[in-house]
Amino acid sequence: MTLLAEHITATTRRRPFLATGLLGLALMTPLMANNAQARELSVSTVLSDAFPWGQAAEKWAELVKERSGGELTLRVYPNAQLVAGDQTKEFSAMRQGLIDLAVGSTINWSPQVPELNLFSLPFLMPDHAAIDALTQGESGKQVFAAIESKGIVPLAWGENGFREVSNSSRPIEAPEDLKGLKIRVVGSPLFQDTFTALGANPTQMSWADAKPALTTGAVDGQENPLSVFDVARIDQVGQAHLTLWHYMADPLIFAANQRVWKSLNEEERTLLTETAKEAGAWETAMSREGNAQRLTDIESRGVNVITLDEDAMQAFRDATQSVYANWTPKIGEALVETARTEVAASR
Ligand code: X2X
């Protein structure tokens, strides 16, 4: 089915009162026609419920179903299928109404919301306390305001996690070790700059294309959180070396299309917001707690896990300073300054 046909079918089946045109009427099922109260909303995610990210969306759906007594249901569409795998189009698709709700990564939405690049600034957030300081602080408020100004209603935060770099050919212990390595990155321009600054050869592609590219050796390396490396069994596609450099972490954001949001009553909005916050907090804690075991499992599969001392970390920080020069004006001087202050206060 084409994306549009799929959307029309999905939308009309779920929201008969919003259906437009004859096609919509023709596709209305008798059940829904008799039960105009029940409503199903689509939720887009990039990763399935084999990963914490997909589990965050499923948890949200579970809580909504439970508390609405079945009157409101969320149906999760993983693997960026509502945007045919093109994850950096998710935000636009939600804005256009092709997607009702999403649990999305700040990286994937950053091409449309420049402020979201804040979280991708290399080595800005050293630990979980720093991430929380931003998402739960003034920075988070400003970022949510930026999302809202683009026609999307942000509801809550979750977490994909600290992204660690892996590759098939050598241990990465210093910026020089990245020289010439082809690294798969998400199609978000800041990553092009970070890996270029480090002397690597960044290649932008979707997650759907990443594993095949690692398998064939079209790329040498990738960067993703431990949960993704573990669940997707990235060790099985030749990624023998994994460096824990914590260079950035991508929060997840629970959000809604504005028209969908306006069509909900006050009670439904409160329900969606509270359950999103609960699901996000649950997933963030679960994902963080799982990391120690994941690391043990990854090492037991023979992956060479590299940790860096303070000097080595500083060398990476120094090598990526140009990213701040290029991106601070795009993100907003004031926001970057606020974030730096919040990170410092969390130390
Ligand atoms: O594509 C990736 O690397 C992933 C799955 O982590 C994101 O969607 C940001």
XYZ file of C-alpha atoms and ligand atoms in Angstrom:
356
model
C 0.000 0.000 0.000
C 1.267 3.472 -0.690
C 1.897 5.778 2.211
C -1.101 7.917 1.309
C -3.483 4.988 0.804
C -2.313 3.495 4.075
C -2.901 6.783 5.815
C -6.378 7.239 4.367
C -7.342 3.709 5.349
C -5.899 4.094 8.810
C -7.381 7.527 9.416
C -10.856 6.758 8.183
C -11.053 3.485 10.047
C -10.246 5.232 13.270
C -11.732 8.631 13.010
C -14.948 8.361 11.048
C -16.021 11.823 12.191
C -12.887 13.311 10.666
C -13.136 11.352 7.430
C -13.297 13.487 4.354
C -14.511 12.439 0.942
C -16.266 9.412 -0.442
C -13.290 7.122 -0.095
C -13.303 7.772 3.610
C -16.994 6.953 3.905
C -16.614 3.808 1.861
C -13.891 2.553 4.156
C -15.816 3.135 7.363
C -16.421 -0.162 9.087
C -19.886 -0.848 10.505
C -18.376 -1.327 13.957
C -16.846 2.122 14.042
C -19.991 3.672 12.607
C -21.905 2.275 15.560
C -19.309 3.316 18.051
C -18.333 6.832 17.129
C -16.957 7.407 20.638
C -14.064 4.948 20.403
C -11.027 6.533 18.896
C -7.677 5.175 17.805
C -4.617 7.349 17.295
C -1.455 6.324 15.488
C 1.930 6.545 17.237
C 5.099 6.531 15.166
C 8.434 5.217 16.452
C 11.692 4.325 14.741
C 12.544 1.313 16.898
C 10.190 -1.550 17.778
C 9.307 -2.868 21.218
C 12.376 -5.096 21.170
C 14.107 -1.843 22.228
C 13.420 0.527 25.164
C 12.245 3.155 22.647
C 9.462 0.969 21.248
C 8.643 -0.183 24.770
C 8.118 3.458 25.761
C 5.411 3.801 23.111
C 3.806 0.472 24.030
C 3.777 1.490 27.674
C 2.058 4.737 26.722
C -0.560 2.782 24.737
C -1.086 0.364 27.607
C -1.648 3.161 30.149
C -4.006 5.062 27.843
C -6.085 1.967 27.130
C -6.314 1.116 30.798
C -7.279 4.587 31.993
C -9.637 5.554 29.209
C -11.578 2.328 29.669
C -10.838 1.524 26.040
C -12.385 4.728 24.670
C -9.044 5.995 23.468
C -6.481 3.617 22.031
C -3.020 4.210 20.653
C -1.715 1.980 17.898
C 2.061 1.926 17.617
C 3.631 1.835 14.148
C 7.335 1.013 14.646
C 10.263 1.007 12.211
C 9.364 4.464 10.866
C 6.837 2.662 8.650
C 4.493 5.671 8.493
C 7.294 7.540 6.700
C 8.466 4.530 4.671
C 11.593 4.222 6.805
C 12.650 7.822 6.297
C 13.036 8.740 9.959
C 14.060 12.361 9.421
C 10.622 12.950 7.805
C 8.736 11.873 10.912
C 8.306 15.359 12.359
C 7.030 16.782 9.041
C 4.644 13.860 8.604
C 3.254 14.460 12.079
C 2.898 18.148 11.340
C 1.019 17.334 8.133
C -1.327 15.012 9.988
C -0.085 11.770 8.423
C 0.909 10.762 11.955
C -1.232 11.556 15.008
C 1.342 11.010 17.761
C 4.991 10.032 17.946
C 7.725 9.083 20.338
C 10.672 10.481 18.435
C 14.387 11.107 18.836
C 15.684 14.670 19.023
C 18.167 13.688 16.288
C 15.491 12.694 13.799
C 13.439 15.847 14.382
C 16.397 18.242 14.423
C 16.349 18.973 10.670
C 12.954 20.669 11.252
C 13.594 22.054 14.758
C 17.137 23.509 14.932
C 16.963 23.865 18.744
C 16.907 20.059 19.048
C 20.518 20.001 17.870
C 21.361 21.139 21.387
C 21.437 17.530 22.579
C 23.731 16.518 19.721
C 26.478 19.000 20.619
C 29.466 16.751 21.299
C 30.345 16.189 24.966
C 27.844 18.755 26.256
C 26.188 16.287 28.658
C 28.674 14.157 30.594
C 26.199 11.992 32.501
C 22.558 11.241 33.243
C 22.338 14.083 35.778
C 23.285 16.486 32.993
C 20.656 15.096 30.628
C 18.027 15.468 33.352
C 19.200 18.980 34.142
C 18.449 19.969 30.549
C 15.250 18.046 29.872
C 13.718 18.892 33.258
C 15.060 22.433 33.367
C 14.808 25.747 31.555
C 16.534 24.323 28.447
C 13.823 21.692 28.148
C 11.120 24.353 28.402
C 12.719 26.384 25.623
C 13.097 23.300 23.441
C 9.425 22.397 23.984
C 8.449 25.969 23.077
C 10.435 25.632 19.844
C 8.607 22.392 18.992
C 5.272 24.011 19.777
C 6.072 26.942 17.501
C 6.452 24.416 14.665
C 2.911 23.137 15.108
C 3.561 20.071 17.246
C 2.489 19.643 20.857
C 5.293 18.154 22.993
C 4.119 16.169 26.020
C 6.956 14.354 27.759
C 10.564 13.179 27.645
C 12.032 9.688 27.304
C 15.524 8.542 26.377
C 17.297 6.650 23.623
C 20.607 6.958 25.484
C 24.282 7.823 25.327
C 25.571 6.994 21.887
C 28.802 5.017 21.750
C 30.893 4.554 18.615
C 31.768 1.156 17.167
C 33.724 -0.014 14.153
C 35.026 -3.122 12.474
C 38.704 -2.326 12.101
C 40.428 -0.910 15.202
C 40.043 0.347 18.759
C 39.129 4.044 18.804
C 41.094 5.586 21.670
C 41.989 8.977 20.207
C 40.594 11.219 17.442
C 43.385 9.995 15.104
C 41.922 6.491 15.267
C 38.799 7.720 13.480
C 40.786 9.016 10.537
C 39.382 7.752 7.244
C 36.810 5.456 8.850
C 33.445 5.426 7.131
C 30.915 5.976 9.894
C 27.171 5.648 9.373
C 25.324 8.596 10.909
C 21.673 9.665 10.937
C 20.701 12.131 8.193
C 21.050 15.152 10.432
C 23.674 17.687 9.317
C 25.332 18.244 12.700
C 26.636 14.659 12.668
C 28.298 15.272 9.360
C 30.220 18.111 11.031
C 31.149 16.182 14.176
C 32.602 13.204 12.347
C 34.282 15.356 9.738
C 35.925 17.356 12.547
C 37.214 14.063 13.933
C 38.762 13.136 10.593
C 36.266 10.369 9.851
C 34.227 9.921 6.710
C 30.574 10.228 7.825
C 27.883 8.645 5.669
C 24.266 9.620 6.252
C 21.656 6.902 6.040
C 18.491 5.733 7.738
C 18.500 3.104 10.450
C 16.782 0.734 8.004
C 19.830 0.927 5.740
C 22.451 0.887 8.488
C 22.621 -2.816 9.294
C 22.887 -3.906 5.647
C 25.627 -1.305 5.126
C 27.535 -2.641 8.146
C 27.060 -6.205 6.921
C 28.488 -5.572 3.473
C 31.256 -3.359 4.813
C 29.920 -0.352 2.884
C 30.573 1.463 6.152
C 33.141 0.660 8.852
C 31.300 1.905 11.894
C 28.230 3.402 13.534
C 27.144 5.146 16.719
C 24.125 4.176 18.816
C 23.175 3.576 22.442
C 24.190 0.308 24.138
C 20.574 -0.893 24.055
C 20.532 -0.594 20.271
C 23.957 -2.213 19.845
C 22.820 -5.064 22.096
C 19.292 -5.732 20.801
C 20.119 -5.235 17.108
C 23.141 -7.555 17.589
C 25.502 -5.107 15.950
C 28.347 -7.383 17.061
C 27.139 -9.892 14.472
C 27.804 -7.516 11.602
C 31.512 -7.183 12.251
C 31.493 -4.384 14.830
C 34.379 -5.706 16.922
C 35.384 -2.485 18.743
C 33.086 -0.329 20.861
C 34.292 2.896 22.473
C 32.366 4.244 25.468
C 32.845 7.935 24.851
C 29.352 9.178 25.835
C 29.713 11.906 23.242
C 25.989 12.670 23.178
C 22.632 11.238 24.147
C 19.350 11.590 22.322
C 16.276 12.167 24.452
C 12.965 10.903 23.094
C 9.975 13.226 22.930
C 6.342 12.188 23.173
C 4.309 14.547 21.006
C 1.040 15.132 19.167
C -0.150 16.701 15.960
C -1.788 20.025 16.847
C -5.100 19.409 15.060
C -5.452 16.031 16.722
C -4.656 17.692 20.038
C -7.277 20.389 19.539
C -9.887 17.769 18.677
C -9.458 16.108 22.062
C -11.354 17.196 25.136
C -9.647 18.433 28.294
C -9.901 15.059 30.003
C -8.309 13.230 27.063
C -5.475 15.749 26.890
C -4.718 15.344 30.574
C -4.830 11.582 30.184
C -2.428 11.619 27.221
C -0.020 14.017 28.942
C 0.073 12.190 32.266
C 0.482 8.768 30.673
C 3.217 10.083 28.356
C 5.096 11.439 31.382
C 4.732 8.149 33.217
C 5.767 6.055 30.224
C 8.746 8.341 29.587
C 9.967 8.241 33.174
C 9.495 4.479 33.292
C 11.411 3.943 30.045
C 14.245 6.316 30.992
C 14.830 4.525 34.301
C 14.512 1.064 32.762
C 16.860 1.919 29.932
C 19.513 3.344 32.289
C 19.287 0.427 34.702
C 19.699 -2.049 31.871
C 23.010 -0.660 30.657
C 25.350 -2.517 33.031
C 23.918 -5.888 32.034
C 23.965 -4.943 28.369
C 27.637 -4.085 28.604
C 28.398 -7.424 30.246
C 26.501 -9.220 27.494
C 28.206 -7.270 24.733
C 31.640 -8.013 26.190
C 30.807 -11.681 26.640
C 30.175 -11.863 22.896
C 33.793 -10.903 22.317
C 33.378 -7.210 21.531
C 36.429 -5.160 22.505
C 34.973 -2.462 24.784
C 37.178 0.617 25.181
C 36.849 3.120 28.018
C 38.630 6.477 27.910
C 40.496 8.343 30.626
C 40.113 12.084 31.201
C 42.998 13.029 28.874
C 41.601 10.970 26.044
C 38.145 12.496 26.574
C 39.678 15.963 26.464
C 41.323 15.188 23.134
C 37.914 14.336 21.662
C 36.369 17.477 23.177
C 39.134 19.631 21.738
C 38.798 18.043 18.315
C 35.085 18.834 18.103
C 35.113 22.506 19.154
C 34.328 23.635 15.585
C 30.916 21.985 15.920
C 30.061 24.500 18.658
C 31.222 27.375 16.494
C 29.047 26.219 13.577
C 25.984 25.168 15.498
C 25.592 27.544 18.439
C 24.152 30.301 16.201
C 21.687 27.821 14.637
C 20.568 26.396 17.970
C 20.496 29.829 19.605
C 23.232 31.450 21.690
C 20.921 31.910 24.665
C 19.727 28.302 24.674
C 23.275 26.922 24.494
C 24.304 29.236 27.325
C 21.314 28.182 29.443
C 22.174 24.533 28.819
C 25.827 25.027 29.775
C 24.761 26.716 33.006
C 22.332 23.902 33.799
C 24.932 21.229 33.106
C 27.466 23.035 35.338
C 24.899 23.314 38.143
C 24.231 19.557 37.921
C 27.902 18.679 38.606
O 18.994 5.762 13.453
C 19.468 5.641 14.583
O 20.674 5.532 14.785
C 18.531 5.627 15.772
C 17.694 4.355 15.708
O 19.260 5.650 16.952
C 17.672 6.846 15.666
O 16.579 6.818 15.161
C 18.211 8.121 16.176
